[in-house]
Short mmCIF file of C-alpha atoms and ligand atoms in Angstrom, two decimals:
data_model
loop_
_atom_site.label_atom_id
_atom_site.label_comp_id
_atom_site.label_asym_id
_atom_site.label_seq_id
_atom_site.Cartn_x
_atom_site.Cartn_y
_atom_site.Cartn_z
CA MET A 1 51.45 -28.01 6.03
CA GLN A 2 50.48 -26.27 9.21
CA VAL A 3 46.84 -24.88 9.13
CA SER A 4 45.04 -22.22 11.01
CA LEU A 5 41.33 -21.42 11.38
CA ILE A 6 39.55 -18.27 11.37
CA VAL A 7 36.08 -18.36 12.45
CA LEU A 8 33.83 -15.51 11.68
CA ALA A 9 31.28 -15.05 14.11
CA ALA A 10 31.04 -11.25 15.22
CA GLY A 11 27.73 -10.85 13.35
CA LEU A 12 24.44 -10.02 15.22
CA GLY A 13 21.97 -12.16 13.52
CA SER A 14 19.29 -9.53 13.84
CA ARG A 15 17.02 -11.76 11.60
CA MET A 16 16.84 -14.54 14.36
CA ASN A 17 14.95 -11.74 16.26
CA SER A 18 16.87 -13.06 19.71
CA ASP A 19 18.71 -12.15 22.46
CA LEU A 20 21.22 -15.24 22.17
CA PRO A 21 23.79 -14.50 19.62
CA LYS A 22 22.80 -16.33 16.39
CA VAL A 23 26.03 -18.59 16.44
CA LEU A 24 24.87 -19.89 19.97
CA HIS A 25 21.37 -21.22 18.82
CA PRO A 26 21.39 -25.02 19.28
CA LEU A 27 21.49 -27.20 16.28
CA ALA A 28 21.67 -30.67 16.70
CA GLY A 29 21.83 -30.38 20.06
CA VAL A 30 25.05 -28.18 20.47
CA PRO A 31 25.89 -24.33 19.51
CA MET A 32 25.44 -23.62 15.79
CA LEU A 33 29.47 -22.57 16.27
CA HIS A 34 30.54 -25.64 17.32
CA HIS A 35 29.69 -27.76 13.84
CA ALA A 36 32.00 -25.21 12.16
CA LEU A 37 34.78 -25.93 14.81
CA ALA A 38 34.14 -29.57 14.45
CA ALA A 39 34.46 -29.45 10.79
CA GLY A 40 37.44 -27.47 11.14
CA ARG A 41 39.09 -29.73 14.13
CA ALA A 42 39.27 -32.56 11.58
CA LEU A 43 41.93 -30.85 9.87
CA GLU A 44 43.87 -30.65 13.18
CA PRO A 45 44.67 -26.88 12.87
CA SER A 46 47.47 -25.78 14.89
CA ARG A 47 45.62 -22.55 15.84
CA VAL A 48 41.87 -21.90 16.05
CA VAL A 49 40.94 -18.17 15.91
CA VAL A 50 37.12 -17.01 16.82
CA VAL A 51 36.21 -13.44 15.62
CA THR A 52 33.55 -12.41 18.08
CA GLY A 53 31.76 -9.49 18.23
CA HIS A 54 28.00 -9.45 19.50
CA GLY A 55 27.90 -11.41 22.51
CA ALA A 56 31.40 -12.19 22.74
CA GLU A 57 31.60 -13.20 26.05
CA GLN A 58 29.02 -15.57 25.64
CA VAL A 59 30.75 -16.79 22.38
CA SER A 60 33.92 -17.25 23.62
CA LYS A 61 32.84 -18.97 26.59
CA SER A 62 30.75 -21.62 24.18
CA ALA A 63 33.91 -21.92 21.94
CA LEU A 64 35.93 -23.07 24.85
CA ALA A 65 33.86 -25.20 25.86
CA TYR A 66 34.20 -26.99 22.77
CA ASP A 67 38.03 -26.73 22.19
CA GLU A 68 39.95 -24.92 25.29
CA ALA A 69 42.77 -24.13 22.75
CA CYS A 70 40.70 -21.52 20.93
CA GLU A 71 41.91 -17.97 20.71
CA PHE A 72 39.55 -14.87 20.24
CA VAL A 73 39.62 -11.62 18.67
CA VAL A 74 37.06 -8.91 19.08
CA GLN A 75 35.54 -7.13 15.94
CA ASP A 76 33.65 -3.93 17.14
CA PRO A 77 32.53 -2.22 15.03
CA GLN A 78 31.84 -4.85 12.66
CA LEU A 79 32.83 -3.38 9.36
CA GLY A 80 32.42 -6.49 6.69
CA THR A 81 33.86 -9.83 6.32
CA ALA A 82 37.36 -8.70 5.41
CA HIS A 83 37.84 -6.32 8.26
CA ALA A 84 36.65 -9.63 10.40
CA VAL A 85 39.53 -11.73 8.94
CA ALA A 86 41.92 -8.42 9.51
CA GLN A 87 41.40 -8.52 13.24
CA ALA A 88 43.17 -12.13 13.31
CA ALA A 89 46.26 -10.63 11.93
CA PRO A 90 47.86 -9.73 15.07
CA LEU A 91 47.69 -13.51 16.18
CA LEU A 92 48.17 -15.03 13.08
CA ALA A 93 49.84 -12.79 10.35
CA ASP A 94 53.01 -14.80 11.18
CA ALA A 95 51.75 -18.28 11.42
CA PRO A 96 53.27 -20.55 9.25
CA GLY A 97 51.31 -22.46 6.63
CA ASP A 98 47.81 -21.89 5.40
CA ALA A 99 44.50 -20.06 7.02
CA ILE A 100 41.11 -20.97 6.52
CA VAL A 101 38.44 -18.87 7.10
CA LEU A 102 35.28 -20.19 8.17
CA TYR A 103 31.61 -19.13 9.42
CA GLY A 104 29.93 -19.54 12.50
CA ASP A 105 26.76 -19.19 10.77
CA THR A 106 27.45 -21.88 8.08
CA PRO A 107 27.30 -25.29 10.19
CA PHE A 108 27.58 -28.12 7.20
CA VAL A 109 31.05 -27.68 5.74
CA ARG A 110 32.34 -31.09 5.31
CA ALA A 111 35.89 -31.77 6.60
CA GLU A 112 36.50 -33.39 3.05
CA THR A 113 35.57 -30.39 1.46
CA LEU A 114 38.01 -28.33 3.41
CA GLU A 115 40.59 -31.13 2.45
CA ALA A 116 39.89 -30.63 -1.24
CA MET A 117 40.39 -26.77 -0.63
CA ARG A 118 43.87 -27.64 0.64
CA ALA A 119 44.96 -29.53 -1.96
CA ALA A 120 44.03 -27.37 -4.49
CA ARG A 121 46.55 -24.98 -2.84
CA ALA A 122 49.18 -26.94 -4.56
CA THR A 123 48.30 -24.96 -7.97
CA HIS A 124 46.51 -21.87 -6.58
CA ALA A 125 47.73 -19.11 -3.88
CA VAL A 126 44.17 -18.59 -2.94
CA VAL A 127 41.29 -21.09 -2.99
CA ILE A 128 37.57 -19.99 -2.64
CA LEU A 129 34.63 -22.61 -2.10
CA GLY A 130 31.76 -22.39 -4.72
CA PHE A 131 28.71 -23.85 -5.14
CA VAL A 132 25.84 -23.92 -7.44
CA PRO A 133 22.43 -23.34 -5.65
CA ALA A 134 19.08 -24.15 -6.75
CA ASP A 135 18.04 -20.73 -6.11
CA PRO A 136 21.25 -18.46 -6.53
CA ALA A 137 19.24 -15.89 -4.33
CA ARG A 138 21.31 -12.99 -3.04
CA TYR A 139 24.91 -14.86 -2.93
CA GLY A 140 28.07 -13.20 -4.07
CA ARG A 141 28.74 -14.67 -7.61
CA LEU A 142 31.70 -16.23 -9.02
CA ILE A 143 33.41 -14.89 -12.22
CA VAL A 144 35.81 -17.55 -13.83
CA ASP A 145 37.96 -18.11 -16.38
CA GLY A 146 38.63 -21.69 -17.06
CA ASP A 147 40.00 -22.92 -13.53
CA GLN A 148 41.03 -19.30 -12.61
CA LEU A 149 38.83 -17.36 -10.64
CA VAL A 150 38.53 -13.69 -11.50
CA ARG A 151 36.33 -11.98 -9.34
CA ILE A 152 33.57 -12.21 -7.02
CA VAL A 153 31.05 -9.76 -6.88
CA GLU A 154 28.38 -9.13 -4.29
CA TYR A 155 24.74 -9.46 -5.48
CA GLN A 156 24.32 -5.92 -4.45
CA ASP A 157 27.10 -4.76 -6.84
CA ALA A 158 26.52 -7.33 -9.68
CA THR A 159 24.89 -6.31 -13.25
CA ALA A 160 22.22 -8.21 -14.60
CA ASP A 161 24.53 -10.63 -16.65
CA GLU A 162 26.61 -11.32 -13.16
CA ARG A 163 23.37 -12.18 -11.25
CA ALA A 164 22.52 -14.53 -14.20
CA ILE A 165 25.82 -16.52 -12.84
CA THR A 166 24.71 -19.66 -10.93
CA LEU A 167 28.32 -20.25 -9.36
CA CYS A 168 28.15 -18.51 -6.10
CA ASN A 169 30.57 -17.67 -3.24
CA SER A 170 30.30 -19.82 0.00
CA GLY A 171 32.25 -18.01 1.81
CA VAL A 172 35.11 -20.42 2.81
CA VAL A 173 38.86 -19.31 1.88
CA CYS A 174 41.89 -20.98 1.98
CA ALA A 175 45.11 -19.25 1.08
CA GLU A 176 48.52 -18.99 2.80
CA ALA A 177 48.02 -17.27 6.13
CA ARG A 178 50.69 -14.40 5.47
CA THR A 179 48.98 -14.04 1.58
CA LEU A 180 45.65 -13.78 3.34
CA PHE A 181 46.49 -10.96 5.64
CA GLN A 182 48.35 -9.10 2.84
CA LEU A 183 45.54 -9.17 0.84
CA VAL A 184 42.86 -8.39 3.51
CA SER A 185 44.74 -5.29 4.40
CA GLN A 186 44.51 -3.97 0.92
CA VAL A 187 40.50 -4.41 0.89
CA GLY A 188 38.59 -1.14 0.53
CA ASN A 189 34.72 -0.20 1.30
CA GLN A 190 33.94 1.28 -1.94
CA ASN A 191 30.82 -0.65 -2.51
CA ALA A 192 26.94 -0.67 -2.49
CA ALA A 193 27.16 -2.02 1.24
CA GLY A 194 30.11 0.42 2.30
CA GLU A 195 31.75 -2.73 3.88
CA TYR A 196 35.06 -4.08 3.63
CA TYR A 197 34.25 -7.39 1.67
CA LEU A 198 36.49 -10.53 1.91
CA THR A 199 35.23 -11.45 -1.61
CA ASP A 200 37.50 -8.64 -3.13
CA ILE A 201 40.87 -10.51 -2.33
CA VAL A 202 40.20 -12.39 -5.38
CA GLU A 203 40.69 -9.40 -7.55
CA LEU A 204 43.59 -8.09 -5.50
CA ALA A 205 45.43 -11.29 -5.72
CA CYS A 206 44.82 -11.52 -9.66
CA ALA A 207 46.22 -8.07 -9.77
CA LEU A 208 49.26 -9.21 -7.94
CA GLY A 209 49.47 -12.31 -10.40
CA LEU A 210 48.53 -14.75 -7.92
CA SER A 211 46.56 -17.70 -8.99
CA VAL A 212 43.22 -17.93 -7.71
CA GLY A 213 40.99 -21.35 -8.09
CA PHE A 214 38.06 -22.56 -6.85
CA VAL A 215 36.62 -25.82 -5.47
CA THR A 216 33.05 -26.75 -5.29
CA CYS A 217 30.61 -28.44 -2.95
CA ASP A 218 27.22 -29.40 -2.60
CA GLU A 219 24.66 -26.46 -1.75
CA SER A 220 23.81 -28.51 1.55
CA GLU A 221 27.26 -27.99 3.05
CA THR A 222 27.28 -24.51 2.37
CA LEU A 223 23.54 -23.60 3.86
CA GLY A 224 23.89 -20.53 5.74
CA ILE A 225 21.50 -19.63 8.74
CA ASN A 226 20.01 -16.29 9.01
CA THR A 227 16.57 -16.76 10.10
CA ARG A 228 14.80 -19.30 12.72
CA ALA A 229 13.14 -20.80 9.49
CA GLN A 230 16.56 -21.58 8.16
CA LEU A 231 17.82 -22.73 11.65
CA ALA A 232 14.42 -25.15 11.76
CA ALA A 233 15.42 -26.42 7.96
CA ALA A 234 18.86 -27.28 9.04
CA GLU A 235 18.17 -29.07 12.04
CA ALA A 236 15.67 -31.41 9.66
CA ALA A 237 18.48 -31.53 6.98
CA PHE A 238 21.17 -32.60 9.79
CA GLN A 239 18.70 -35.31 11.27
CA THR A 240 17.94 -36.81 7.88
CA ARG A 241 21.37 -36.99 7.30
CA ALA A 242 22.02 -38.56 10.66
CA ARG A 243 19.47 -41.02 10.56
CA ALA A 244 20.63 -42.29 6.94
CA GLU A 245 24.16 -42.32 8.39
CA ALA A 246 22.78 -44.65 11.38
CA LEU A 247 21.29 -46.98 9.25
CA GLU A 248 24.22 -47.19 6.98
CA ASN A 249 26.45 -47.82 10.12
CA GLY A 250 24.16 -50.86 10.98
CA VAL A 251 22.21 -49.27 13.63
CA THR A 252 18.41 -50.51 13.55
CA LEU A 253 16.18 -47.64 13.73
CA THR A 254 12.37 -49.07 14.13
CA ALA A 255 11.28 -45.35 13.12
CA PRO A 256 13.95 -43.26 12.24
CA GLU A 257 11.74 -40.19 11.22
CA THR A 258 11.03 -40.13 15.10
CA VAL A 259 14.64 -40.48 16.51
CA PHE A 260 16.71 -37.32 16.78
CA PHE A 261 20.41 -37.14 17.06
CA ALA A 262 23.06 -34.74 18.44
CA LEU A 263 26.14 -33.70 16.39
CA ASP A 264 28.25 -35.80 18.56
CA THR A 265 26.12 -39.26 19.11
CA HIS A 266 27.94 -42.38 18.57
CA ILE A 267 25.94 -45.97 17.85
CA GLY A 268 27.50 -49.13 17.50
CA ARG A 269 26.73 -51.71 15.05
CA ASP A 270 23.86 -53.87 15.82
CA ALA A 271 22.39 -51.38 18.46
CA THR A 272 18.86 -51.00 18.13
CA VAL A 273 16.90 -47.76 18.84
CA GLY A 274 12.79 -47.95 19.03
CA PRO A 275 10.57 -45.13 18.08
CA ASN A 276 10.88 -41.57 19.54
CA VAL A 277 14.37 -41.79 21.30
CA ILE A 278 15.97 -38.41 21.75
CA PHE A 279 19.95 -38.02 21.96
CA GLY A 280 21.22 -35.07 23.46
CA PRO A 281 24.91 -34.00 23.24
CA ALA A 282 27.83 -36.58 24.24
CA VAL A 283 25.68 -40.04 24.11
CA THR A 284 28.06 -43.01 23.26
CA ILE A 285 26.06 -46.60 22.64
CA GLU A 286 27.89 -49.67 22.08
CA SER A 287 27.18 -52.53 19.59
CA GLY A 288 24.34 -54.71 20.58
CA ALA A 289 22.64 -52.06 22.86
CA GLU A 290 19.30 -51.78 23.02
CA ILE A 291 17.15 -48.14 23.55
CA LYS A 292 13.34 -48.96 23.47
CA GLY A 293 11.04 -46.28 22.61
CA PHE A 294 10.42 -42.81 24.00
CA CYS A 295 13.99 -42.38 26.03
CA HIS A 296 15.79 -39.27 26.53
CA LEU A 297 19.63 -39.56 26.59
CA GLU A 298 22.41 -37.19 27.21
CA GLY A 299 26.01 -37.34 28.36
CA CYS A 300 25.78 -40.92 28.79
CA HIS A 301 27.57 -44.29 27.82
CA VAL A 302 25.50 -47.22 27.51
CA SER A 303 27.58 -50.60 26.90
CA ARG A 304 27.09 -53.56 24.95
CA GLY A 305 24.25 -55.84 25.66
CA ALA A 306 22.39 -53.10 28.03
CA VAL A 307 18.79 -52.37 27.55
CA VAL A 308 17.21 -49.27 28.46
CA GLY A 309 13.57 -48.07 28.45
CA PRO A 310 11.21 -47.65 27.26
CA PHE A 311 10.29 -44.41 28.89
CA ALA A 312 13.98 -43.80 30.66
CA ARG A 313 16.15 -40.76 30.94
CA LEU A 314 19.87 -41.00 31.16
CA ARG A 315 21.37 -37.87 32.14
CA PRO A 316 25.10 -36.66 32.00
CA GLY A 317 27.49 -39.07 33.65
CA ALA A 318 25.04 -42.10 33.39
CA GLU A 319 27.51 -44.74 32.54
CA LEU A 320 25.83 -48.30 32.10
CA ALA A 321 28.28 -51.24 32.14
CA GLU A 322 27.40 -54.54 30.01
CA ASP A 323 24.16 -56.22 30.21
CA VAL A 324 22.62 -53.39 32.64
CA HIS A 325 18.95 -53.23 32.35
CA VAL A 326 17.20 -49.61 33.11
CA GLY A 327 13.57 -50.05 32.86
CA ASN A 328 10.47 -47.60 32.57
CA PHE A 329 10.20 -44.39 34.26
CA VAL A 330 13.87 -44.61 35.79
CA GLU A 331 16.16 -41.29 35.89
CA ILE A 332 19.72 -42.17 36.23
CA LYS A 333 22.61 -39.09 36.64
CA ASN A 334 26.25 -38.97 37.23
CA ALA A 335 25.92 -42.55 38.43
CA VAL A 336 28.02 -45.68 37.50
CA LEU A 337 26.01 -48.77 37.07
CA ASP A 338 28.46 -51.92 36.98
CA GLU A 339 27.75 -55.08 34.93
CA GLY A 340 24.52 -56.66 35.03
CA VAL A 341 22.55 -53.92 37.44
CA LYS A 342 18.85 -53.88 36.84
CA VAL A 343 16.74 -51.06 37.63
CA GLY A 344 13.69 -51.94 36.53
CA HIS A 345 10.86 -49.41 37.40
CA LEU A 346 10.04 -46.04 38.67
CA THR A 347 13.37 -44.95 40.31
CA TYR A 348 15.97 -41.85 40.52
CA ILE A 349 19.37 -42.98 40.74
CA GLY A 350 21.82 -39.97 41.28
CA ASP A 351 25.18 -39.43 42.22
CA ALA A 352 25.88 -43.22 43.08
CA HIS A 353 27.83 -46.11 42.08
CA ILE A 354 25.92 -49.71 41.92
CA GLY A 355 28.09 -52.76 42.08
CA GLU A 356 27.79 -56.01 39.82
CA PHE A 357 24.31 -57.60 39.67
CA THR A 358 22.77 -55.40 42.29
CA ASN A 359 18.97 -55.25 41.82
CA ILE A 360 16.99 -51.90 42.45
CA GLY A 361 13.47 -52.31 43.38
CA ALA A 362 10.78 -50.30 42.08
CA GLY A 363 10.52 -46.79 43.58
CA THR A 364 13.61 -46.29 44.98
CA VAL A 365 15.34 -43.31 45.19
CA THR A 366 18.50 -42.07 46.27
CA CYS A 367 18.04 -38.80 48.17
CA ASN A 368 21.27 -37.02 47.04
CA TYR A 369 20.30 -33.57 47.42
CA ASP A 370 20.04 -31.55 51.00
CA GLY A 371 18.85 -28.84 49.47
CA VAL A 372 22.43 -27.27 49.62
CA MET A 373 24.92 -29.90 48.46
CA LYS A 374 24.57 -33.16 46.67
CA HIS A 375 25.94 -36.23 48.35
CA ARG A 376 26.84 -39.86 47.06
CA THR A 377 25.29 -43.41 47.30
CA THR A 378 27.49 -46.37 47.17
CA ILE A 379 26.06 -49.92 46.71
CA GLY A 380 28.02 -53.01 46.42
CA LYS A 381 27.62 -56.09 44.64
CA ARG A 382 24.72 -58.42 44.46
CA VAL A 383 22.60 -55.91 46.68
CA PHE A 384 18.84 -56.36 46.73
CA ILE A 385 17.48 -53.01 47.47
CA GLY A 386 13.77 -53.43 48.05
CA SER A 387 11.13 -51.60 46.65
CA ASP A 388 10.26 -48.18 47.46
CA THR A 389 13.68 -47.58 49.37
CA MET A 390 14.94 -44.04 50.17
CA LEU A 391 18.64 -43.90 50.39
CA VAL A 392 19.87 -40.84 52.38
CA ALA A 393 22.87 -39.91 51.31
CA PRO A 394 25.97 -39.93 52.08
CA VAL A 395 25.30 -43.64 52.63
CA THR A 396 26.95 -46.95 51.61
CA VAL A 397 25.41 -50.38 51.45
CA GLY A 398 27.52 -53.29 51.49
CA ASP A 399 28.15 -56.15 49.30
CA ASP A 400 25.11 -58.96 49.43
CA ALA A 401 23.24 -56.63 51.63
CA LEU A 402 19.28 -56.43 51.25
CA THR A 403 16.84 -53.63 52.35
CA ALA A 404 13.61 -53.87 53.35
CA SER A 405 11.06 -52.62 51.13
CA GLY A 406 10.02 -49.05 52.30
CA SER A 407 12.92 -48.49 54.24
CA VAL A 408 14.40 -45.30 54.68
CA ILE A 409 18.26 -45.91 55.00
CA THR A 410 19.92 -43.20 56.68
CA GLU A 411 23.06 -45.18 58.11
CA ASP A 412 25.40 -47.22 56.57
CA VAL A 413 24.58 -51.07 56.14
CA PRO A 414 27.36 -53.61 56.48
CA ALA A 415 27.94 -56.39 54.01
CA ALA A 416 25.32 -59.39 53.92
CA ALA A 417 23.15 -57.42 56.21
CA LEU A 418 19.59 -56.96 56.35
CA ALA A 419 18.46 -53.43 56.80
CA LEU A 420 15.16 -52.49 58.05
CA GLY A 421 14.41 -48.80 58.21
CA ARG A 422 10.52 -48.57 58.67
CA ALA A 423 7.74 -48.69 61.50
CA ARG A 424 7.05 -51.87 62.70
CA GLN A 425 3.60 -53.41 61.57
CA VAL A 426 0.69 -53.53 64.03
CA ASN A 427 -2.53 -55.47 63.27
CA LYS A 428 -6.03 -54.74 65.30
CA PRO A 429 -7.95 -57.56 64.88
CA GLY A 430 -11.64 -56.49 63.68
CA LEU A 431 -10.94 -52.77 64.24
CA ALA A 432 -11.44 -51.92 60.58
CA THR A 433 -15.39 -52.82 60.55
CA ALA A 434 -15.89 -51.14 63.78
CA LEU A 435 -14.10 -48.01 62.38
CA MET A 436 -16.39 -48.11 58.90
CA ALA A 437 -19.26 -48.81 60.95
CA ARG A 438 -18.64 -45.54 63.11
CA LEU A 439 -17.64 -43.48 59.95
CA LYS A 440 -20.98 -44.10 58.23
CA ALA A 441 -23.14 -43.32 61.64
CA ILE A 442 -21.57 -40.20 61.88
CA LYS A 443 -22.29 -39.50 57.88
CA ALA A 444 -25.72 -40.86 58.47
CA ALA A 445 -26.25 -38.35 61.42
CA LYS A 446 -24.96 -35.59 59.40
CA GLY A 447 -27.61 -36.11 56.80
CA LYS A 448 -30.38 -35.75 58.83
CA SER A 449 -29.76 -32.58 60.54
C1 UD1 B 1 28.99 -13.49 2.41
C2 UD1 B 1 29.77 -13.24 1.10
C3 UD1 B 1 29.03 -13.50 -0.01
C4 UD1 B 1 28.67 -15.24 0.14
C5 UD1 B 1 27.74 -15.23 1.35
C6 UD1 B 1 27.53 -16.88 1.66
C7 UD1 B 1 31.05 -11.28 1.39
C8 UD1 B 1 31.26 -9.66 1.33
N1 UD1 B 1 30.23 -11.83 1.09
O1 UD1 B 1 27.69 -12.67 2.32
O2 UD1 B 1 29.55 -13.65 -1.17
O3 UD1 B 1 27.88 -15.53 -0.88
O4 UD1 B 1 28.65 -14.75 2.56
O5 UD1 B 1 26.80 -17.19 2.67
O6 UD1 B 1 31.95 -11.78 2.26
N2 UD1 B 1 30.83 -11.27 9.65
C9 UD1 B 1 31.63 -10.84 10.59
N3 UD1 B 1 31.92 -9.58 10.85
C10 UD1 B 1 31.52 -8.44 9.83
C11 UD1 B 1 30.37 -9.08 8.81
C12 UD1 B 1 30.21 -10.67 9.05
O7 UD1 B 1 31.89 -11.50 11.85
O8 UD1 B 1 31.77 -7.45 9.92
C13 UD1 B 1 30.57 -12.55 10.12
C14 UD1 B 1 28.83 -13.03 10.18
O9 UD1 B 1 28.83 -12.94 11.40
C15 UD1 B 1 28.63 -14.24 9.20
C16 UD1 B 1 29.68 -14.25 8.08
O10 UD1 B 1 30.71 -13.15 8.83
O11 UD1 B 1 29.04 -15.57 10.33
C17 UD1 B 1 29.11 -13.43 6.64
O12 UD1 B 1 28.61 -12.39 7.00
P1 UD1 B 1 27.19 -11.89 6.10
O13 UD1 B 1 27.07 -10.61 6.40
O14 UD1 B 1 26.37 -12.74 6.61
O15 UD1 B 1 27.42 -12.03 4.79
P2 UD1 B 1 26.74 -12.39 3.36
O16 UD1 B 1 26.12 -11.06 3.24
O17 UD1 B 1 25.77 -13.23 3.72
CA1 CA B 2 25.32 -14.82 5.69
#
């Protein structure tokens, strides 16, 4: 059966005390919103509708960066969660199959949990995701009768007895799309907050004789982020899980508690990661590669047998083939390094292609930026780039060529050629001693005056 997603992301998030919309605050290297979209994507939804409000433009731009098929509705003003869902009616009221409501500020719902909710739809018209938190605090409470959910009561509207209930509402809902919009259209705002509560659909469904069920999950999945302290706690929770998963998947982490992962970090079995390594978004490390300590990687691919670091930085578009070696204080950006390339020390490679088994000497720079535009450097196979070579792009160095140390290469180098681009050295016999004697005499004379 088809499924559509409705992701609520209109709220201001005032407790974040921020100009940035809450759902765009980064978590595990990506905007918080992307986590919910990722969990939903596992269901292969036919439509994804994001309800925006505060910072609508920024939020939709970010959602599109994750999934360009996302659609948007704007909720203005924000009159509650049922009102938010109702905004999606023009797009989804006639959508075939189910609809699932997710929250932009609830990042850790697992795809397996959403699958369990869909499975429960076989016996219930509406399925709610519940959980039993250590501290039920101000969550809505689920009032159940056997396997039937009878009502959800918001904390503010609950009696003391109802507040004593520990089974709480996560907010996640799964129902047939048509049913969901029918129910939502009937919700009123006669409650303590004067808001249109999505939770009221439970009672409305029951009144129509529909079966309402619930699925439960671990509290860690429903953790909602309202403050920066909760954001930091969520980050810590994510990292703890990601480290454990990497170890479980056969990755060696020398000091797991010092390694930071992004939502989409992929590391192959038998890869090794040293201490204090940070993975930004979109990194893939193949099996058997080694990332030594203190490296920072984002948007890059490291192949089998490659060794990176310590103290290396791989930026977006860095593509390292098998057995490449990138050493300390080397930065690589938007560059392909073919098999066996060695860039050992103190080097910047940007907007470049380097052919197999080429060696790049210490202190080499691809001068890719002229202050206005970026230009490419192309280096062939088995080339030896001497230390401290400045490659002023656009420039091409042919296969098996060699550049002399300290060269500034502004013209293409043909294959197999030696390129010298530096001033010729002149030695003046005895002049060093004479020069020093003269300088010392000047200093002595000044001292007397
Ligand atoms: C909601 C639930 C509560 C549940 C809790 C779980 C309701 C009425 N209550 O309460 O039972 O225990 O979540 O965290 O649903 N939003 C909009 N537009 C609006 C209002 C909210 O898009 O008009 C979005 C918010 O940006 C947020 C989400 O919906 O992502 C939840 O809204 P919030 O106000 O945080 O609901 P809670 O009071 O936490
Ligand atoms: Ca909330």
